[in-house]
Coordinates of C-alpha atoms and ligand atoms in Angstrom, one line a residue:
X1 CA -18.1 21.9 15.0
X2 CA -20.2 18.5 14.5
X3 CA -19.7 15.7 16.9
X4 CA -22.2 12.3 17.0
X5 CA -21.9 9.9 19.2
X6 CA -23.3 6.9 17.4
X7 CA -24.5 2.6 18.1
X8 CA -24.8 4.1 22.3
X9 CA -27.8 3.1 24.4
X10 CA -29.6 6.8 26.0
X11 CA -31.3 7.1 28.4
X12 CA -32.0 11.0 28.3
X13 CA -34.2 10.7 31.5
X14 CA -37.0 12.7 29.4
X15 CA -38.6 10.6 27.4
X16 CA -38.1 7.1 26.2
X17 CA -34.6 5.2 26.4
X18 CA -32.9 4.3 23.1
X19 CA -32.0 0.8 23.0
X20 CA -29.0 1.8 20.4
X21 CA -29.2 5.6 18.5
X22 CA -27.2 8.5 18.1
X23 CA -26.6 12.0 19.7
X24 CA -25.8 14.9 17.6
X25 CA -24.0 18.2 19.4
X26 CA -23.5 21.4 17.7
X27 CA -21.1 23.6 19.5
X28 CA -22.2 23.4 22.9
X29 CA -25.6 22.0 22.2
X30 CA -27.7 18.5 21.6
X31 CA -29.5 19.0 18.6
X32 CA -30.5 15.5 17.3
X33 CA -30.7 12.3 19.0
X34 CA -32.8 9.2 18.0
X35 CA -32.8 5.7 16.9
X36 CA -30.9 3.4 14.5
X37 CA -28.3 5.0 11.7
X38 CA -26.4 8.8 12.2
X39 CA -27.5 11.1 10.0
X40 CA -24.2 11.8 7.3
X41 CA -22.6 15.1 8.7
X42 CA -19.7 16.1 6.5
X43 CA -16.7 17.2 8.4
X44 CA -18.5 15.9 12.3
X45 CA -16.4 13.8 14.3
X46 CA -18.2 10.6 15.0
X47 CA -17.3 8.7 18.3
X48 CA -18.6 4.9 18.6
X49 CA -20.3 4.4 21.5
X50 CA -21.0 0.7 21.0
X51 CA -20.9 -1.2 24.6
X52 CA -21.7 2.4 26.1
X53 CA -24.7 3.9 27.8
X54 CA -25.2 7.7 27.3
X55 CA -26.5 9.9 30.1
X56 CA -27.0 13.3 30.7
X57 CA -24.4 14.8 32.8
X58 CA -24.2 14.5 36.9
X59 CA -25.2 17.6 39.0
X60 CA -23.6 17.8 42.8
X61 CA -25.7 20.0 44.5
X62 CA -23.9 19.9 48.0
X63 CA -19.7 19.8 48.7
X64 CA -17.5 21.6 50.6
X65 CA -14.4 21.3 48.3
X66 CA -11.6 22.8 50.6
X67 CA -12.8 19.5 52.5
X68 CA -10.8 17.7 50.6
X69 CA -7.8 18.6 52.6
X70 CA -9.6 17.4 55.8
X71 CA -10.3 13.9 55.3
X72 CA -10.2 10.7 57.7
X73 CA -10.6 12.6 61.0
X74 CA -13.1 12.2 63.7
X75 CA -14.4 9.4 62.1
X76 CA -16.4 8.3 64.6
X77 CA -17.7 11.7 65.7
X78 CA -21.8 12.8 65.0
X79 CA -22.1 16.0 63.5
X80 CA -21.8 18.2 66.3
X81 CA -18.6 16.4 67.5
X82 CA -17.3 16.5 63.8
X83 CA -18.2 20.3 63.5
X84 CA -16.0 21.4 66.9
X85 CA -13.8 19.0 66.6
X86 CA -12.6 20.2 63.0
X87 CA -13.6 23.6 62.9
X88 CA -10.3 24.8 64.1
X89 CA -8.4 23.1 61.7
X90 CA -10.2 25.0 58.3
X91 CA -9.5 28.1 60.4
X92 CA -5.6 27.3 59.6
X93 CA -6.8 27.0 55.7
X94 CA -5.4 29.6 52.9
X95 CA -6.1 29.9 49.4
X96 CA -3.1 27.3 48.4
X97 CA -5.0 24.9 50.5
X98 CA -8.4 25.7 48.9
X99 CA -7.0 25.6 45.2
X100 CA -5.1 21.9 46.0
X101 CA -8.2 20.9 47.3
X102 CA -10.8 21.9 44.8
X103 CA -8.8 20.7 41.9
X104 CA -8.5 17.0 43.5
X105 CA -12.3 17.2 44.5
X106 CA -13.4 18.5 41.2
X107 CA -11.1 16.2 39.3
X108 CA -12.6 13.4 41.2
X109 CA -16.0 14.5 40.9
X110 CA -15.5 14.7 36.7
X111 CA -14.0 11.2 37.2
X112 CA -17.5 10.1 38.0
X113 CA -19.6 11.5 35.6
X114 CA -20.5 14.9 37.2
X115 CA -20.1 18.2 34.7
X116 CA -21.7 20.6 37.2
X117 CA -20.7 20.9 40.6
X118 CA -22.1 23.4 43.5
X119 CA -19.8 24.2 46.7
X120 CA -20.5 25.6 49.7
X121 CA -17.6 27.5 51.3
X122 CA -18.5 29.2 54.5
X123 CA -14.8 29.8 56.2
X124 CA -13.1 32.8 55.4
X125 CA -10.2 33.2 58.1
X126 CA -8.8 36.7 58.0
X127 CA -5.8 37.3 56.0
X128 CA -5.4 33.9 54.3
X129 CA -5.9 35.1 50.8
X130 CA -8.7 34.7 48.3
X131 CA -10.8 31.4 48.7
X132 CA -13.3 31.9 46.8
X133 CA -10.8 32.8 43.6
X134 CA -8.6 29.9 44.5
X135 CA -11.9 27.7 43.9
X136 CA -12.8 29.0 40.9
X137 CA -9.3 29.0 39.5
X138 CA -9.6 25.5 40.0
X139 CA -13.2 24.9 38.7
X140 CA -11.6 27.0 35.6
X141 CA -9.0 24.5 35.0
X142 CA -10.7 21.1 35.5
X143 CA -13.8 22.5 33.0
X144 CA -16.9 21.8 35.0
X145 CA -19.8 23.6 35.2
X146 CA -19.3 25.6 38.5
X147 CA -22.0 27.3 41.3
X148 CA -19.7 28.5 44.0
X149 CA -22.1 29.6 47.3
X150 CA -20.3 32.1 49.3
X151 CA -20.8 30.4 52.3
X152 CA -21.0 32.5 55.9
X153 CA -21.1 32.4 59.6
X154 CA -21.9 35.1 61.8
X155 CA -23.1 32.9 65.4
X156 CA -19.9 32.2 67.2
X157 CA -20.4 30.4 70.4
X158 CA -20.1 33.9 71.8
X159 CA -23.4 34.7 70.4
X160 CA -24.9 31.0 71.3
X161 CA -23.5 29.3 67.9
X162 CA -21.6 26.3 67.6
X163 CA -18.1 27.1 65.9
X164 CA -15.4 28.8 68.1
X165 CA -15.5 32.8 67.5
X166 CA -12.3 32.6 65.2
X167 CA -14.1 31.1 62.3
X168 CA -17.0 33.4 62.4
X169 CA -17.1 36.9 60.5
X170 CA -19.0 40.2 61.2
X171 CA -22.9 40.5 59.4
X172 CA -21.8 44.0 57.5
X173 CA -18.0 42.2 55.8
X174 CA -20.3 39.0 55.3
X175 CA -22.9 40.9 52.9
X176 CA -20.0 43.6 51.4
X177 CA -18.3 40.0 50.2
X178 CA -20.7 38.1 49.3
X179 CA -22.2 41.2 47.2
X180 CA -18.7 41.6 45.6
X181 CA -18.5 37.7 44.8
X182 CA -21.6 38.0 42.6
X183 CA -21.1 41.4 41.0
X184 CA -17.6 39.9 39.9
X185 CA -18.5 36.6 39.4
X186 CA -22.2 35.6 38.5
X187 CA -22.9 35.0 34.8
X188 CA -26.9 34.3 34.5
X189 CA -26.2 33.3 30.5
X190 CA -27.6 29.9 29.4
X191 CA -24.6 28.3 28.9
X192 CA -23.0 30.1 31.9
X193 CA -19.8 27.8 33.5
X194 CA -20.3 29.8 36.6
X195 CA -23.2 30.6 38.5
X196 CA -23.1 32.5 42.0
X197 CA -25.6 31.3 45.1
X198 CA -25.9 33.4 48.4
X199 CA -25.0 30.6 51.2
X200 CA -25.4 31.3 54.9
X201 CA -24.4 28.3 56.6
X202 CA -27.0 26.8 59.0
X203 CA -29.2 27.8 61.5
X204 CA -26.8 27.1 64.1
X205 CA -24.1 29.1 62.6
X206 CA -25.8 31.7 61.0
X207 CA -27.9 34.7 62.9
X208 CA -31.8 35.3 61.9
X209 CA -30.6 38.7 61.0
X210 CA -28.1 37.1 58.1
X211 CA -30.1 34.4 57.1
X212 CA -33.0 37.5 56.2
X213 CA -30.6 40.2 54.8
X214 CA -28.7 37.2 52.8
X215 CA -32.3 36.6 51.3
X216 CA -33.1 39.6 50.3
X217 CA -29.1 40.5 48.9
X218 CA -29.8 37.1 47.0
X219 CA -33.6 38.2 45.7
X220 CA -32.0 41.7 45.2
X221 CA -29.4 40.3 42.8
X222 CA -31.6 37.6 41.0
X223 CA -29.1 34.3 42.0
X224 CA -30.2 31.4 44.2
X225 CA -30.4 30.5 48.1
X226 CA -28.6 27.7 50.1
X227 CA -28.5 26.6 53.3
X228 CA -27.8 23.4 55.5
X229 CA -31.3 22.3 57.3
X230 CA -32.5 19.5 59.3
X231 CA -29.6 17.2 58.8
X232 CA -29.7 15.8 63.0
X233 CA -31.8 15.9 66.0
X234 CA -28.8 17.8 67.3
X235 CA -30.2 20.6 65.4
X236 CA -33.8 20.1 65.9
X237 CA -32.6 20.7 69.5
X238 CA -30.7 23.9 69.4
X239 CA -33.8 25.4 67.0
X240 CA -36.0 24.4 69.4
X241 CA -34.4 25.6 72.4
X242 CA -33.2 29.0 70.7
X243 CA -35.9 29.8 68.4
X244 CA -39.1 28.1 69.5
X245 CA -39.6 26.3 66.4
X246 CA -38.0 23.7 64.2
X247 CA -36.0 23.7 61.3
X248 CA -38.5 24.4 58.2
X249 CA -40.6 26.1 60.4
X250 CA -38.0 28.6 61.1
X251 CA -36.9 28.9 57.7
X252 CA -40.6 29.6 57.0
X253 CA -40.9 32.6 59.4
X254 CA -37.5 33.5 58.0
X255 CA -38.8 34.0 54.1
X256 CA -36.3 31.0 53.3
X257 CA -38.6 28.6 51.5
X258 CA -39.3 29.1 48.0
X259 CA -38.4 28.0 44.5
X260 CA -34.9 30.3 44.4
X261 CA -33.7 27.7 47.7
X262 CA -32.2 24.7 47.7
X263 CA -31.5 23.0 51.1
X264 CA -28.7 20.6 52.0
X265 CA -29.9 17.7 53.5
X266 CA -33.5 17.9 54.9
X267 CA -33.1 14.6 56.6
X268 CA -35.8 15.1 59.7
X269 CA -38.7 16.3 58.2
X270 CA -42.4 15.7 59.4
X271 CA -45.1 15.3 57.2
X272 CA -46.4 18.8 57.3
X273 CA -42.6 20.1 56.7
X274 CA -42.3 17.9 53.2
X275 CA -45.8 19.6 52.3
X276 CA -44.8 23.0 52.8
X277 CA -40.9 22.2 50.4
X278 CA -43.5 20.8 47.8
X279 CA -45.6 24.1 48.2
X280 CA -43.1 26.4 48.2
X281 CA -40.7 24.2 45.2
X282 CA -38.2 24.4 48.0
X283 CA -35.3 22.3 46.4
X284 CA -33.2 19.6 48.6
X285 CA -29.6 18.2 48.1
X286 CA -29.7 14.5 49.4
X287 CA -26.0 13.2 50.5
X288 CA -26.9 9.6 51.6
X289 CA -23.2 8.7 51.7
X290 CA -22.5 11.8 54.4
X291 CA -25.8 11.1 56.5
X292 CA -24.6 7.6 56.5
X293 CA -20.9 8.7 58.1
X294 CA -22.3 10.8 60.6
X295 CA -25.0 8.5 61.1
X296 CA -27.6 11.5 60.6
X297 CA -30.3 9.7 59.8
X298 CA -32.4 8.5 56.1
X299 CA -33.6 11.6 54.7
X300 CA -37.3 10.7 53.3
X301 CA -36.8 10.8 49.8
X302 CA -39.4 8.9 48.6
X303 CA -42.1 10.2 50.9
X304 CA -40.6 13.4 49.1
X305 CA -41.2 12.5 45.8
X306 CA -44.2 11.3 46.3
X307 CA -45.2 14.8 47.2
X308 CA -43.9 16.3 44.6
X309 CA -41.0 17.9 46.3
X310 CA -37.6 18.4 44.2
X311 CA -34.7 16.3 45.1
X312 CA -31.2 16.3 44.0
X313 CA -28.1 14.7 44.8
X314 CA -24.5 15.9 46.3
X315 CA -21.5 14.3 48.0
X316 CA -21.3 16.8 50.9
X317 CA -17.9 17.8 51.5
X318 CA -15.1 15.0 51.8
X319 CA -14.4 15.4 55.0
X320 CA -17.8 13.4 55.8
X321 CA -17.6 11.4 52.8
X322 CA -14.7 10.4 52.2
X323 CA -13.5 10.1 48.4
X324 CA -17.2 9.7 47.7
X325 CA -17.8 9.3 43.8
X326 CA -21.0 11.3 42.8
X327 CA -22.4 8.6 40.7
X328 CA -22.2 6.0 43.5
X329 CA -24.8 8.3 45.7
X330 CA -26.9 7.2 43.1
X331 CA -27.0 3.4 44.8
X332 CA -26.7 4.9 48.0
X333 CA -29.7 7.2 48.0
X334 CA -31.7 4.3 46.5
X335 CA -30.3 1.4 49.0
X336 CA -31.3 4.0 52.2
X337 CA -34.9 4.0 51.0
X338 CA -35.5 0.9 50.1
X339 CA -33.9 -0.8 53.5
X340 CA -36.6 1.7 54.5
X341 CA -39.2 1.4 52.9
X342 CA -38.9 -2.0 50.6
X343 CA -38.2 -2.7 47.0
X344 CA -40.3 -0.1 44.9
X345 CA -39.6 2.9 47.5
X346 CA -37.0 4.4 44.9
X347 CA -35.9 2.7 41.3
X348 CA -32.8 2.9 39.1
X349 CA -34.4 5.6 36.6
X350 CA -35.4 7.4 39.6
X351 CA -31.9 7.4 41.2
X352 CA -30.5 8.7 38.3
X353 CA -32.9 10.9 37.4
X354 CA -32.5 12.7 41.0
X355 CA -28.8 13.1 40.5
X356 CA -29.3 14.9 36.7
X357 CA -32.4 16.8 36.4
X358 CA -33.5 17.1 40.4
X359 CA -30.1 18.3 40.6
X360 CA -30.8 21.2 37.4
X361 CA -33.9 22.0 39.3
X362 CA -32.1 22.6 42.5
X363 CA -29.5 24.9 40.6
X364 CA -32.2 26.7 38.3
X365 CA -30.7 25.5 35.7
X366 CA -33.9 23.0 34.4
X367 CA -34.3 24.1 30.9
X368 CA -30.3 23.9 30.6
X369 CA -29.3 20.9 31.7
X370 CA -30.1 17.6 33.3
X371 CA -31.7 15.8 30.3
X372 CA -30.6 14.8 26.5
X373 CA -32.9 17.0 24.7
X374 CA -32.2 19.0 21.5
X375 CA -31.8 22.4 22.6
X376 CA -30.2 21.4 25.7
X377 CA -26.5 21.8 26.6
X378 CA -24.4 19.2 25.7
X379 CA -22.8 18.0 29.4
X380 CA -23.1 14.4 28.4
X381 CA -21.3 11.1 30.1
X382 CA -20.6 7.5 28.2
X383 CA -20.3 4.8 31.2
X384 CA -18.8 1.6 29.6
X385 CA -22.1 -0.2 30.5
X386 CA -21.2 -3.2 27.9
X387 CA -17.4 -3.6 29.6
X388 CA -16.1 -6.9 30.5
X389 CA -17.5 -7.0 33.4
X390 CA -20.4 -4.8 33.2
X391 CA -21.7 -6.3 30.5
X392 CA -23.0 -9.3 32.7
X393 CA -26.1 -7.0 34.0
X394 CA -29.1 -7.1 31.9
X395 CA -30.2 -3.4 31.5
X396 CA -27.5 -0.5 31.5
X397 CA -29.0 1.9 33.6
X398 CA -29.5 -1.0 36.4
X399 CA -25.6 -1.5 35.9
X400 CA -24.9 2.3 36.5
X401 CA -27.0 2.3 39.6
X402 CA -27.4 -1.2 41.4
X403 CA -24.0 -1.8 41.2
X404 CA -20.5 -0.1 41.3
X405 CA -20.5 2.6 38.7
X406 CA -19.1 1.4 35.4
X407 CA -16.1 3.4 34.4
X408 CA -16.3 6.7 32.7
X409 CA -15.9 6.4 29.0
X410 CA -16.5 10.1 28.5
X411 CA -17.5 13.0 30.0
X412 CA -18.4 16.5 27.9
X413 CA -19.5 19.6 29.3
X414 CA -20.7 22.0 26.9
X415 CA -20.0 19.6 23.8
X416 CA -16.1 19.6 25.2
X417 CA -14.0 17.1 26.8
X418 CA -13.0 16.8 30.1
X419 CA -12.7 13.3 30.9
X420 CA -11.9 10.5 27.9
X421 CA -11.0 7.1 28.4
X422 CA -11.1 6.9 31.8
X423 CA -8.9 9.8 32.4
X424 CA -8.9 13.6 33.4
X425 CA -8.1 15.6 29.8
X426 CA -8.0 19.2 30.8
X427 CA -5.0 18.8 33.9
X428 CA -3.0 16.0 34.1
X429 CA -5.1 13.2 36.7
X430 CA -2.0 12.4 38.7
X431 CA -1.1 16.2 39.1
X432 CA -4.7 17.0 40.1
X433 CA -4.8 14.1 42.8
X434 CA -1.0 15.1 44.2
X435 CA -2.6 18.7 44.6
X436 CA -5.5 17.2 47.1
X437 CA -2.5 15.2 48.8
X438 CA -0.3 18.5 49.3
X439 CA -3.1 20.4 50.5
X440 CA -3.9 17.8 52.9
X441 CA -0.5 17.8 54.4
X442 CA -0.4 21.7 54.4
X443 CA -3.7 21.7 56.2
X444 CA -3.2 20.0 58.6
X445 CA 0.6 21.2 59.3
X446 CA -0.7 24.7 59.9
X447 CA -3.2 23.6 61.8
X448 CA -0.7 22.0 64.0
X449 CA 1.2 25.4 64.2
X450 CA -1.5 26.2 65.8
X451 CA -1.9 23.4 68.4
X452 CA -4.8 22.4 67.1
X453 CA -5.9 18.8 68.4
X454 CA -7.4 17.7 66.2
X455 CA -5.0 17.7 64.0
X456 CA -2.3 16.4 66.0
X457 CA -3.9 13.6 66.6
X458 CA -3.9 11.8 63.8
X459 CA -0.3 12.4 62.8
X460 CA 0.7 11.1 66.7
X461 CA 2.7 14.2 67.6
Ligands
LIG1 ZN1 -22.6 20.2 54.0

């Protein structure tokens, strides 16, 4: 099966844009693009992508999709007061819950020009089902790309942690799971749809002893590392005062930096810490919108860059960034350095080249995905660049990233389709969105069954 998208503007982030060419797919793979006229394929589906700017597909490299389900509370909270105050309320979660919520998330995600989406679940409550199935189920079903990280916390505030003991599990049942989730999940092929990482939480949730085994289960079984790092001062704190050191020099002395780790975050980094992630080709997931909510900080992206040190893009979960469209981060990554830093700290091509292939690199997944190369998969998006209103802005990759997104003409992954026209293809959109909206209620009304404040709050009873 031949499809070619012709008369589009690309901007394949390798190499030189294409004022107005064509892209060729095979299967699941580019192999043609250039300028001017389409070859003649007999039998290809041709799609007109006049008034349309081709880019390589989006990669989140940081969510928490059962999130979803969580949204709008402790608004006004830092992280800290966030974490406690809503870490009771995902105890009450259960694979109904998880499935509503990652099918809205990742229906949303798709809906901004993302075909490859990490996730980060760390909560496992006893007896509530299968999470991590339920999120793949639903990562099955929209047709994204999908790197689940079986998340983990073993440092209940018991053991000096933050989160209450209830959401915490034991080290052994932490690495017997999260060995399980890769032998039945993991597929290392190059066009995989579903990718395994090894994900202890943060240092203030997770123990020295699973951070270290959870590296060498991950080395063991050839997939990648994740972890949340450096995100407040909070946390520069509590490393200080129960490890003697700070973040990255704890991950350091814990074998966690190296080209197999991506970090969530990174925001307070010195300048000897940003030489050591360039050293080591320690990868970062940047969530401007989330730091921005939590009022975290400005992660030093540029600086980063700079450096040579990979950077990628993610939402973070929704429950700090509220229905927060991937491509947007995009304008929010590069608004947060240049209030820093002034008008050349980080341009358009930059921005979107962090959220396709810095976000590959972060995943592994460089020689897969993230640019329009033949050879490379075919996760491709059309943003209707030249729409009526869009069309006002001189240069199409300036409309896709100084301003609000243009709206998703269409969105492949793999050469198939998930979004067209604006809408979800593979679930019906307004089913997907009602399942975020009955998770939320479900949520949050066993949470209440459990006289949880947090979630009482909001609904006034
Ligand atoms: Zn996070």
């Amino acid at each position: 099966m031949t499809l070619i998208i012709e008369n589009v503007h690309i901007a394949p982030v390798s190499g030189p844009e294409i004022p107005s060419g064509f892209l060729r797919i095979d299967g699941d793979t580019i192999t043609e693009l250039g300028p001017g006229q389409a070859p003649d394929v007999p039998g290809a589906e041709r799609v007109d992508g006049a008034g349309c700017l081709a880019t390589p597909g989006l990669v989140n490299t940081h969510h928490h999709l059962y999130q979803w389900a969580s949204q709008g509370l402790a608004q006004d909270a830092t992280l800290f007061e966030w974490l406690v105050a809503l870490y009771e309320v995902w105890a009450a979660m259960d694979a109904e819950v998880v499935e509503g919520a990652a099918t809205a998330a990742l229906g949303w995600l798709a809906l901004s020009g993302c075909t490859t989406s990490s996730d980060h679940h760390y909560i496992f409550p006893k007896g509530r089902g299968d999470l991590l199935a339920a999120e793949i189920t639903a990562a099955r079903a929209i047709g994204l790309r999908f790197h689940p990280a079986r998340g983990s916390m073993d440092r209940g505030r018991s053991q000096g942690g933050l989160p209450p003991d209830v959401v915490v599990e034991e080290l052994d049942d932490i690495l017997a799971a999260t060995a399980e989730a890769v032998d039945t999940y993991h597929d290392p092929s190059r066009s995989s749809m579903l990718r395994v990482a090894v994900a202890p939480c943060s240092p203030f949730s997770a123990s020295g002893a699973l951070m270290t085994e959870s590296a060498a289960l991950a080395r063991d079984k050839g997939v990648r590392l994740h972890t949340h790092l450096a995100e407040t001062l909070d946390e520069d704190e509590h490393c200080l005062e129960q490890f003697g050191l700070r973040p990255v020099d704890y991950m350091e002395k814990l074998g966690w930096l190296g080209p197999d780790v991506w970090l969530a975050h990174a925001v307070h980094l010195s300048d000897t810490d940003i030489a050591k992630l360039a050293a080591t080709r320690t990868g970062t997931a940047h969530c401007p919108s989330s730091n921005g909510r939590l009022g975290a900080g400005v992660a030093r992206v540029s600086e980063m860059l700079r450096q040579g040190a990979n950077v990628g893009l993610g939402v973070d979960g929704s429950a700090s960034s509220e229905l927060t469209p991937l491509a947007g981060e995009m304008r929010q990554a590069l608004l947060f350095q240049r209030a820093r830093h002034g008008p050349q700290a980080l341009t358009a091509r930059q921005a979107l080249e962090l959220a396709t292939l810095g976000g590959a690199r972060n995943l592994g997944r460089q020689d897969e995905l993230g640019t329009l190369e033949p050879g490379k998969l075919a996760d491709v998006v059309l943003w209707r660049a030249g729409g009526p209103f869009h069309a006002a802005v001189a240069d199409p990759v300036c409309a896709l990233v100084l301003g609000a997104p243009p709206p998703v003409e269409l969105v492949l992954v793999g050469g198939r389709t998930v979004v067209a026209g604006g809408e979800l293809r593979t679930v019906a959109q307004d089913a997907a969105g009602r399942a975020g909206a009955d998770a939320h209620r479900r949520l949050l009304r066993l949470a209440r069954e459990r006289g949880v404040t947090a979630a009482r709050q909001v609904h006034g009873d």
